[in-house]
Each structure stands twice: as structure tokens, then as C-alpha cells.
Amino acid sequence: GTLTPEQLLRVGGMLRATRNMKEFFKREEVEKAYPRLEDLAHILVPIKSLEEEIETAIISEDEISDKASTTLHNIRRSLKEKNSSIREKIHSIVRSNSKYLQDDLYTMRGDRYVIPVKSEYKSQIPGLVHDQSSTGATFFIEPMSLVNLNNEIRELYLKEKAEIDRILSELSGKVKINGEQCSSNIKILVELDF
């Protein structure tokens, strides 16, 4: 299985605690003051490379860093550019069709940019109808000129998700490879904490 970002953050936190504890017990004054605990701490094995990889890749329980991979960074940069481009285009559409619109703004339906068109003018704006207001007075239409851009953005989101899944899977594999050591470290940390 693949670990979630939250689970990976916990593993990273445990690895950081392992390294800090190991460094703490290396200090001469500590070794002399707590010889029995020092014996326990001696068994700890920091895995700094995995700790750093997790720290670099995962920002929070639900956010993966752009630094996690070059591919993810490039996908997100492309997403920003496409979103900027589509916003400019939709602002232009809103300005040029304001007399047909319920409001001079755009909105999202699902993950598609749409404009709120008065029901009596829906045939004036060529596009795909995504939704209708509860009163029936407004249709949310994706103008045909935006369909390809919206499709490109959707494809980029799918690529982003696939890359995030790959990153999480790769990190999970590295945790598995170091699983025995991680398990030993956590047992020792629990014992030291107790």
C-alpha cells in the first residue's frame, strides 16, 4: 500500500526524533549522567536521507511540495500559466457578452470555468451547459472557446495527481525498505519517553 502524506509526516517526525535523540546522547555530559539510557540510545539508527526526502516532499497532511519532483514542479507551473490564460480569456468573454449575463463574472462548475447566462439568452452564447440555477433563470455555460483550455487544465490536474501518487508510492517504498529499522527506532523512542 501507499502511505498518506499524514502518515509519511509521522514517519519523518519519528526519524527526526531519532536523529535528535541520538545526537543528544552523544554529548559527553549526558553519557555520564544517564549510562543506562545511553545504552538504549546507542541502538537508535537515524535514517537522515529518508527524513530529508519526506521533509522536502511533504508540506502538510494534504499538500505535496513542488520540490518533491521536477515533473511536479513543471506540471504546476504549466497549470498556473493555463489558469492565467483562461482567466484572461474568460474576462474578455464576460466583457463582450455582459448584456447576456446574469452577473459580470465567471464561476466554476466542477473543475470547468463557466459564465452565468440569463436563460432567455442561452442560445446567444455557444457552449456547453453545465448547470442551471434553482430558479431556472440562469444557465452556467462553458463557452466553446474555453473547452480546449478547460480540457488542457483537466489533463494537467490528472497528471499532477498521477505524479503525486508516484511520489507517495516511492516514499512509501523507501519506508518499507527501512521498515525494520523504523520499527526498532520507534520502540526505543517509546522506551526512552517512558
Tab-separated table of C-alpha atoms in Angstrom:
chain	number	residue	atom	x	y	z
A	1	GLY	CA	0.000	0.000	0.000
A	2	THR	CA	0.872	3.631	-0.253
A	3	LEU	CA	1.192	5.801	2.824
A	4	THR	CA	-0.734	9.066	3.013
A	5	PRO	CA	1.080	12.388	3.383
A	6	GLU	CA	-0.029	12.443	7.037
A	7	GLN	CA	1.458	9.000	7.690
A	8	LEU	CA	4.685	9.946	5.917
A	9	LEU	CA	4.922	13.117	8.018
A	10	ARG	CA	4.640	10.956	11.137
A	11	VAL	CA	7.430	8.709	9.893
A	12	GLY	CA	9.527	11.804	9.127
A	13	GLY	CA	8.828	13.178	12.613
A	14	MET	CA	9.879	9.887	14.177
A	15	LEU	CA	13.086	9.891	12.115
A	16	ARG	CA	13.839	13.470	13.205
A	17	ALA	CA	13.237	12.494	16.852
A	18	THR	CA	15.558	9.504	16.381
A	19	ARG	CA	18.335	11.687	14.998
A	20	ASN	CA	17.890	14.350	17.699
A	21	MET	CA	17.878	11.738	20.466
A	22	LYS	CA	20.980	10.067	19.068
A	23	GLU	CA	22.791	13.430	18.928
A	24	PHE	CA	21.619	14.312	22.447
A	25	PHE	CA	23.070	11.127	23.926
A	26	LYS	CA	26.400	11.619	22.119
A	27	ARG	CA	27.138	14.595	24.354
A	28	GLU	CA	29.697	13.633	26.961
A	29	GLU	CA	27.885	15.093	29.969
A	30	VAL	CA	24.715	13.165	29.045
A	31	GLU	CA	26.538	9.855	28.567
A	32	LYS	CA	27.967	10.088	32.089
A	33	ALA	CA	24.705	11.166	33.697
A	34	TYR	CA	22.470	8.509	32.091
A	35	PRO	CA	24.538	5.432	31.248
A	36	ARG	CA	21.548	3.027	31.050
A	37	LEU	CA	19.587	5.350	28.794
A	38	GLU	CA	22.684	5.912	26.686
A	39	ASP	CA	22.828	2.150	26.041
A	40	LEU	CA	19.276	2.320	24.697
A	41	ALA	CA	20.008	5.408	22.601
A	42	HIS	CA	23.086	3.690	21.156
A	43	ILE	CA	20.752	1.231	19.355
A	44	LEU	CA	18.936	4.065	17.546
A	45	VAL	CA	19.777	4.328	13.841
A	46	PRO	CA	18.990	7.672	12.189
A	47	ILE	CA	17.966	7.499	8.519
A	48	LYS	CA	18.723	11.098	7.584
A	49	SER	CA	18.300	10.656	3.821
A	50	LEU	CA	14.723	9.355	4.192
A	51	GLU	CA	13.938	12.012	6.811
A	52	GLU	CA	15.119	14.745	4.433
A	53	GLU	CA	13.252	13.288	1.433
A	54	ILE	CA	9.990	13.252	3.391
A	55	GLU	CA	10.628	16.759	4.725
A	56	THR	CA	11.350	18.074	1.222
A	57	ALA	CA	8.393	16.364	-0.453
A	58	ILE	CA	5.579	16.908	2.026
A	59	ILE	CA	4.438	20.295	3.299
A	60	SER	CA	1.375	19.228	5.296
A	61	GLU	CA	-1.143	16.420	5.693
A	62	ASP	CA	-2.745	17.373	2.387
A	63	GLU	CA	-0.067	19.233	0.425
A	64	ILE	CA	2.867	17.920	-1.566
A	65	SER	CA	5.692	20.362	-2.269
A	66	ASP	CA	6.652	21.495	-5.762
A	67	LYS	CA	10.163	20.441	-4.717
A	68	ALA	CA	9.080	16.794	-4.477
A	69	SER	CA	9.993	16.286	-8.146
A	70	THR	CA	10.943	18.278	-11.221
A	71	THR	CA	7.953	16.785	-13.039
A	72	LEU	CA	5.529	18.012	-10.366
A	73	HIS	CA	7.126	21.447	-10.415
A	74	ASN	CA	6.740	21.657	-14.214
A	75	ILE	CA	3.122	20.447	-14.135
A	76	ARG	CA	2.188	23.033	-11.508
A	77	ARG	CA	3.952	25.796	-13.424
A	78	SER	CA	2.000	24.832	-16.550
A	79	LEU	CA	-1.219	24.807	-14.518
A	80	LYS	CA	-0.571	28.352	-13.296
A	81	GLU	CA	0.110	29.531	-16.843
A	82	LYS	CA	-3.017	27.817	-18.248
A	83	ASN	CA	-5.214	29.151	-15.425
A	84	SER	CA	-3.876	32.649	-16.006
A	85	SER	CA	-4.515	32.326	-19.735
A	86	ILE	CA	-8.055	31.038	-19.277
A	87	ARG	CA	-8.892	33.787	-16.760
A	88	GLU	CA	-7.781	36.440	-19.248
A	89	LYS	CA	-9.864	34.809	-21.968
A	90	ILE	CA	-12.954	34.446	-19.771
A	91	HIS	CA	-12.694	38.083	-18.610
A	92	SER	CA	-12.733	39.068	-22.284
A	93	ILE	CA	-15.785	36.861	-22.929
A	94	VAL	CA	-17.593	38.326	-19.900
A	95	ARG	CA	-16.882	41.910	-21.057
A	96	SER	CA	-18.021	41.286	-24.613
A	97	ASN	CA	-21.203	39.410	-23.599
A	98	SER	CA	-22.227	41.319	-20.466
A	99	LYS	CA	-25.741	42.070	-21.783
A	100	TYR	CA	-26.489	38.313	-21.879
A	101	LEU	CA	-25.098	37.552	-18.433
A	102	GLN	CA	-26.833	37.370	-15.092
A	103	ASP	CA	-23.695	38.825	-13.465
A	104	ASP	CA	-20.479	40.223	-14.913
A	105	LEU	CA	-18.363	37.418	-13.513
A	106	TYR	CA	-17.366	33.844	-14.084
A	107	THR	CA	-17.550	30.840	-11.803
A	108	MET	CA	-16.596	27.175	-11.645
A	109	ARG	CA	-18.814	24.154	-12.108
A	110	GLY	CA	-16.901	21.020	-11.290
A	111	ASP	CA	-13.453	21.984	-12.462
A	112	ARG	CA	-14.649	23.950	-15.512
A	113	TYR	CA	-14.771	27.722	-15.957
A	114	VAL	CA	-18.318	28.808	-16.826
A	115	ILE	CA	-20.311	32.038	-17.174
A	116	PRO	CA	-23.827	32.685	-15.777
A	117	VAL	CA	-26.082	33.354	-18.779
A	118	LYS	CA	-29.687	34.590	-18.493
A	119	SER	CA	-31.975	31.770	-19.610
A	120	GLU	CA	-33.534	33.812	-22.430
A	121	TYR	CA	-30.057	34.376	-23.963
A	122	LYS	CA	-28.596	30.886	-23.616
A	123	SER	CA	-28.665	30.391	-27.393
A	124	GLN	CA	-26.585	33.571	-27.833
A	125	ILE	CA	-23.547	32.018	-26.136
A	126	PRO	CA	-22.354	28.906	-27.973
A	127	GLY	CA	-21.083	26.409	-25.447
A	128	LEU	CA	-21.779	23.523	-23.113
A	129	VAL	CA	-24.419	23.880	-20.396
A	130	HIS	CA	-23.027	22.587	-17.085
A	131	ASP	CA	-25.715	23.640	-14.644
A	132	GLN	CA	-28.861	25.682	-14.106
A	133	SER	CA	-29.832	27.850	-11.146
A	134	SER	CA	-32.564	26.554	-8.854
A	135	THR	CA	-34.943	29.220	-10.218
A	136	GLY	CA	-34.140	28.355	-13.838
A	137	ALA	CA	-33.276	31.998	-14.580
A	138	THR	CA	-29.558	31.288	-15.132
A	139	PHE	CA	-27.641	28.705	-17.119
A	140	PHE	CA	-23.961	28.092	-16.397
A	141	ILE	CA	-22.367	27.755	-19.807
A	142	GLU	CA	-18.818	26.844	-20.739
A	143	PRO	CA	-18.135	28.898	-23.876
A	144	MET	CA	-16.880	26.783	-26.792
A	145	SER	CA	-13.737	28.916	-26.990
A	146	LEU	CA	-12.824	27.693	-23.479
A	147	VAL	CA	-13.489	23.988	-23.928
A	148	ASN	CA	-9.989	23.108	-25.150
A	149	LEU	CA	-8.307	25.215	-22.463
A	150	ASN	CA	-10.523	23.658	-19.779
A	151	ASN	CA	-9.624	20.216	-21.178
A	152	GLU	CA	-5.907	21.025	-21.029
A	153	ILE	CA	-6.260	22.177	-17.419
A	154	ARG	CA	-8.147	18.981	-16.551
A	155	GLU	CA	-5.402	16.885	-18.158
A	156	LEU	CA	-2.765	18.754	-16.140
A	157	TYR	CA	-4.702	18.084	-12.916
A	158	LEU	CA	-4.784	14.380	-13.804
A	159	LYS	CA	-1.022	14.428	-14.480
A	160	GLU	CA	-0.469	16.227	-11.167
A	161	LYS	CA	-2.474	13.583	-9.306
A	162	ALA	CA	-0.586	10.759	-11.036
A	163	GLU	CA	2.766	12.372	-10.154
A	164	ILE	CA	1.715	12.864	-6.521
A	165	ASP	CA	0.638	9.207	-6.373
A	166	ARG	CA	4.025	8.196	-7.813
A	167	ILE	CA	5.889	10.333	-5.240
A	168	LEU	CA	3.865	8.918	-2.329
A	169	SER	CA	4.376	5.387	-3.621
A	170	GLU	CA	8.129	5.917	-3.976
A	171	LEU	CA	8.440	7.368	-0.451
A	172	SER	CA	6.277	4.547	0.930
A	173	GLY	CA	8.601	2.028	-0.730
A	174	LYS	CA	11.594	3.636	0.946
A	175	VAL	CA	9.816	3.486	4.309
A	176	LYS	CA	9.121	-0.208	3.663
A	177	ILE	CA	12.773	-0.872	2.832
A	178	ASN	CA	13.724	0.776	6.145
A	179	GLY	CA	10.699	-0.658	7.969
A	180	GLU	CA	12.579	-2.909	10.348
A	181	GLN	CA	14.865	-0.080	11.443
A	182	CYS	CA	11.936	2.366	11.751
A	183	SER	CA	10.057	-0.159	13.892
A	184	SER	CA	13.097	-0.662	16.131
A	185	ASN	CA	13.633	3.102	16.434
A	186	ILE	CA	10.030	3.782	17.459
A	187	LYS	CA	10.156	1.046	20.134
A	188	ILE	CA	13.323	2.564	21.582
A	189	LEU	CA	11.890	6.091	21.449
A	190	VAL	CA	8.784	4.869	23.310
A	191	GLU	CA	11.004	3.235	25.903
A	192	LEU	CA	13.092	6.404	26.297
A	193	ASP	CA	9.951	8.503	26.549
A	194	PHE	CA	8.544	6.188	29.224
